[in-house]
Amino acid sequence: MTDFERLNVLVLAGGISHERDVSLRSGRRVADGLQAHGHRVTVREPDAELLGYLRAERPDVVWPALHGASGENGALRALLAASGVPYVGAEPEPARLAWLKPIAKTVVARAGVPTPQSVTLPRETFRELGANAVLSTLREYLDAPLVVKPSQGGSAQGVSIIDDEDDLPRAMVTAYTYADVALLERKAVGTEIAVTVLDLGDGPKALPAVEIAPNQGVYSFEARYNAGETHFFTPARLAPEVAERAAQTAVAAHNALGLRHISRVDLIVDADGTPWFLEANVLPGLTETSLVPLAIQAAGFDLGAVYVGLAQQAIKDFDAALLNR
């Protein structure tokens, strides 16, 4: 299939997650890129009419731009697969693995990828064993600084970085606001980077890493989506051999999780040049301030052409799967 064959693409954006507004912005940018290359695009919400719409309209391909649980936990992707339509991005099971941060860390660690020491705690643990006893044990096991985050979710929502262990109870409450399970992780210190992994049919390849330097020192939700709050360096200011190591780490994590088409792997590169895996995003942000578009452009690619290429690859993979049944 060539770029000149006009596709009928359904872009899904919005939803009911905490990241709804970000999703709408990502969806609009994807739609603009596809339309700029002459393709027909419909943007719609994932609502009660969606599955009926898919049966009636039969789009050539679905481009999910849904952040948060609705687009990344694998459930919608399973329904898209059951509906018999091609879709961009990870298949259901790999999406679910990556969505659950503690599981993703376990999977990539078994593949030999370094990831910071951590503890995963459901909310019920505090009720069963007593909050004071649990917190005391945590303080002995994991020295500050720590990162406390919900076990699922994105855009840094519910994430706390604590330098004083007395702030741990507050950080736990914040994380539990977004999920019933919290991940406590020893903070990796170094250069924060994001590596986009792209596969347009010739295998997954890492794009130039984006270095993240927030003005306030923390890459918070506001720092992610408010222009001017963060400085980005693309490619990241790393020695060539360290940049190559980071690229290899990102591709290894992408492969270990079984992802496809596109992902963004978040890493910290320490003073020794070791990249530490934090998490993988199966549907990274594509807004005007997001990291993936920066990486695509730094690689010398046109954004719209990449979005078209991903849609075409999704169709090719779907057709290949049908032939192999």
Coordinates of N, CA, C and O in Angstrom, one line a residue, residues 243-311:
A243 N 24.2 7.3 24.3 CA 23.0 7.4 23.6 C 22.6 6.1 22.9 O 21.5 5.7 22.8
E244 N 23.7 5.4 22.4 CA 23.4 4.1 21.7 C 22.9 3.1 22.7 O 22.0 2.3 22.4
R245 N 23.5 3.1 23.9 CA 23.1 2.2 25.0 C 21.6 2.4 25.4 O 20.9 1.5 25.6
A246 N 21.3 3.7 25.4 CA 19.9 4.0 25.8 C 18.9 3.6 24.7 O 17.8 3.0 25.0
A247 N 19.3 3.7 23.4 CA 18.5 3.2 22.3 C 18.3 1.7 22.4 O 17.2 1.2 22.2
Q248 N 19.4 1.0 22.6 CA 19.3 -0.4 22.8 C 18.4 -0.9 23.9 O 17.6 -1.8 23.8
T249 N 18.5 -0.1 25.0 CA 17.7 -0.4 26.2 C 16.2 -0.2 25.9 O 15.3 -1.0 26.2
A250 N 15.9 0.9 25.2 CA 14.5 1.1 24.8 C 13.9 0.1 23.9 O 12.8 -0.4 24.1
V251 N 14.7 -0.3 22.9 CA 14.2 -1.4 22.0 C 14.1 -2.7 22.7 O 13.1 -3.5 22.5
A252 N 15.0 -3.0 23.7 CA 14.9 -4.2 24.4 C 13.6 -4.3 25.3 O 13.0 -5.3 25.4
A253 N 13.3 -3.1 25.9 CA 12.1 -3.0 26.7 C 10.9 -3.2 25.8 O 9.9 -3.9 26.2
H254 N 10.8 -2.5 24.7 CA 9.8 -2.6 23.7 C 9.5 -4.1 23.3 O 8.4 -4.6 23.3
N255 N 10.6 -4.8 23.0 CA 10.5 -6.2 22.6 C 10.1 -7.1 23.7 O 9.3 -8.0 23.5
A256 N 10.7 -6.8 24.9 CA 10.3 -7.7 26.0 C 8.8 -7.7 26.3 O 8.2 -8.7 26.7
L257 N 8.2 -6.5 26.2 CA 6.8 -6.3 26.5 C 5.9 -6.7 25.3 O 4.7 -6.8 25.4
G258 N 6.6 -7.0 24.1 CA 5.8 -7.5 23.0 C 5.0 -6.4 22.3 O 4.0 -6.6 21.7
L259 N 5.5 -5.1 22.4 CA 4.8 -4.0 21.8 C 5.0 -4.0 20.3 O 5.9 -4.7 19.7
R260 N 4.2 -3.1 19.6 CA 4.4 -3.0 18.2 C 4.0 -1.6 17.7 O 3.4 -0.8 18.4
H261 N 4.5 -1.3 16.5 CA 4.2 0.0 15.8 C 4.9 1.2 16.5 O 5.8 1.8 15.9
I262 N 4.5 1.5 17.7 CA 5.0 2.7 18.3 C 5.0 2.6 19.8 O 4.0 2.0 20.4
S263 N 6.0 3.0 20.5 CA 6.0 3.1 22.0 C 6.9 4.2 22.4 O 7.8 4.7 21.6
R264 N 6.8 4.7 23.6 CA 7.8 5.6 24.2 C 8.3 5.0 25.5 O 7.5 4.7 26.4
V265 N 9.6 4.8 25.6 CA 10.2 4.2 26.8 C 10.9 5.3 27.6 O 11.8 6.0 27.0
D266 N 10.5 5.5 28.8 CA 11.1 6.5 29.7 C 12.3 5.9 30.5 O 12.1 4.9 31.2
L267 N 13.4 6.6 30.5 CA 14.6 6.1 31.1 C 15.3 7.3 31.9 O 15.1 8.4 31.6
I268 N 16.1 6.9 32.9 CA 17.0 7.7 33.6 C 18.4 7.2 33.3 O 18.7 6.0 33.5
V269 N 19.3 8.1 32.8 CA 20.7 7.7 32.5 C 21.5 8.2 33.7 O 21.6 9.4 33.9
D270 N 22.1 7.3 34.5 CA 22.9 7.7 35.6 C 24.3 8.2 35.3 O 24.7 8.2 34.1
A271 N 25.0 8.6 36.3 CA 26.4 9.2 36.0 C 27.3 8.2 35.4 O 28.3 8.6 34.8
D272 N 27.1 6.9 35.5 CA 27.9 5.9 34.9 C 27.5 5.6 33.5 O 28.1 4.7 32.8
G273 N 26.5 6.2 33.0 CA 26.0 6.0 31.7 C 25.0 4.8 31.5 O 24.8 4.3 30.4
T274 N 24.5 4.3 32.7 CA 23.6 3.2 32.6 C 22.2 3.7 32.5 O 21.7 4.5 33.3
P275 N 21.4 3.2 31.5 CA 20.0 3.6 31.4 C 19.1 2.7 32.3 O 19.2 1.5 32.2
W276 N 18.3 3.4 33.1 CA 17.4 2.7 34.0 C 16.0 2.8 33.5 O 15.5 3.9 33.2
F277 N 15.3 1.7 33.3 CA 13.9 1.7 32.8 C 12.9 2.2 33.9 O 13.0 1.7 35.0
L278 N 12.1 3.1 33.5 CA 11.0 3.6 34.4 C 9.7 3.0 34.0 O 9.0 2.4 34.8
E279 N 9.3 3.2 32.7 CA 8.0 2.7 32.2 C 8.0 2.8 30.7 O 8.8 3.5 30.1
A280 N 7.0 2.1 30.1 CA 6.8 2.1 28.7 C 5.4 2.6 28.4 O 4.5 2.2 29.1
N281 N 5.2 3.4 27.4 CA 3.9 4.0 27.0 C 3.5 3.4 25.7 O 4.2 3.7 24.7
V282 N 2.4 2.7 25.7 CA 1.9 2.1 24.4 C 1.2 3.1 23.5 O 1.0 2.9 22.4
L283 N 0.7 4.2 24.1 CA 0.1 5.2 23.4 C 0.6 6.6 23.9 O -0.1 7.3 24.6
P284 N 1.8 6.9 23.5 CA 2.4 8.2 24.1 C 1.7 9.4 23.5 O 1.0 9.4 22.5
G285 N 1.8 10.5 24.3 CA 1.2 11.7 23.9 C 1.7 12.2 22.5 O 2.9 12.1 22.2
L286 N 0.8 12.8 21.8 CA 1.1 13.4 20.4 C 0.7 14.8 20.3 O 0.4 15.3 19.2
T287 N 0.7 15.5 21.4 CA 0.3 16.9 21.4 C 1.4 17.8 20.9 O 2.5 17.3 20.6
E288 N 1.1 19.1 20.8 CA 2.2 20.0 20.4 C 3.3 20.2 21.3 O 4.4 20.7 21.0
T289 N 3.2 19.7 22.6 CA 4.3 19.8 23.6 C 4.8 18.4 23.9 O 5.6 18.2 24.9
S290 N 4.3 17.3 23.2 CA 4.7 16.0 23.6 C 6.1 15.6 23.0 O 6.6 16.2 22.1
L291 N 6.6 14.5 23.5 CA 8.0 14.1 23.2 C 8.1 13.3 21.9 O 9.1 13.5 21.2
V292 N 7.1 12.5 21.6 CA 7.2 11.7 20.4 C 7.3 12.5 19.1 O 8.2 12.3 18.3
P293 N 6.5 13.5 19.0 CA 6.6 14.4 17.8 C 8.0 15.0 17.7 O 8.6 15.2 16.6
L294 N 8.6 15.4 18.8 CA 10.0 16.0 18.8 C 11.0 15.0 18.3 O 11.8 15.3 17.5
A295 N 10.8 13.7 18.7 CA 11.7 12.7 18.3 C 11.6 12.4 16.8 O 12.6 12.2 16.1
I296 N 10.3 12.3 16.3 CA 10.1 12.0 14.9 C 10.7 13.1 14.1 O 11.3 12.8 13.0
Q297 N 10.5 14.4 14.4 CA 11.0 15.5 13.7 C 12.6 15.5 13.7 O 13.2 15.8 12.7
A298 N 13.1 15.2 14.9 CA 14.6 15.1 15.0 C 15.2 14.1 14.2 O 16.4 14.2 13.7
A299 N 14.4 13.0 13.9 CA 14.9 11.9 13.0 C 14.8 12.3 11.5 O 15.2 11.6 10.7
G300 N 14.2 13.5 11.3 CA 14.1 14.0 9.9 C 12.8 13.5 9.2 O 12.7 13.6 8.0
F301 N 11.9 13.0 10.0 CA 10.6 12.5 9.4 C 9.5 13.5 9.4 O 9.5 14.4 10.4
D302 N 8.6 13.4 8.5 CA 7.4 14.3 8.6 C 6.4 13.6 9.5 O 6.1 12.4 9.3
L303 N 5.8 14.3 10.4 CA 4.8 13.7 11.4 C 3.7 13.0 10.7 O 3.4 11.9 11.0
G304 N 3.1 13.7 9.7 CA 1.9 13.1 9.0 C 2.3 11.9 8.3 O 1.5 10.9 8.3
A305 N 3.5 11.9 7.7 CA 3.9 10.7 6.9 C 4.1 9.5 7.9 O 3.8 8.3 7.5
V306 N 4.6 9.7 9.1 CA 4.8 8.7 10.1 C 3.4 8.1 10.5 O 3.2 6.9 10.6
Y307 N 2.5 9.0 10.8 CA 1.1 8.6 11.2 C 0.5 7.8 10.1 O -0.2 6.8 10.4
V308 N 0.7 8.2 8.8 CA 0.1 7.4 7.7 C 0.8 6.0 7.7 O 0.2 5.0 7.5
G309 N 2.2 6.0 7.8 CA 2.9 4.8 7.8 C 2.5 3.8 8.9 O 2.4 2.6 8.6
L310 N 2.2 4.3 10.1 CA 1.7 3.5 11.1 C 0.3 2.9 10.8 O 0.1 1.7 11.1
A311 N -0.5 3.7 10.2 CA -1.9 3.2 9.8 C -1.7 2.1 8.7 O -2.4 1.0 8.8

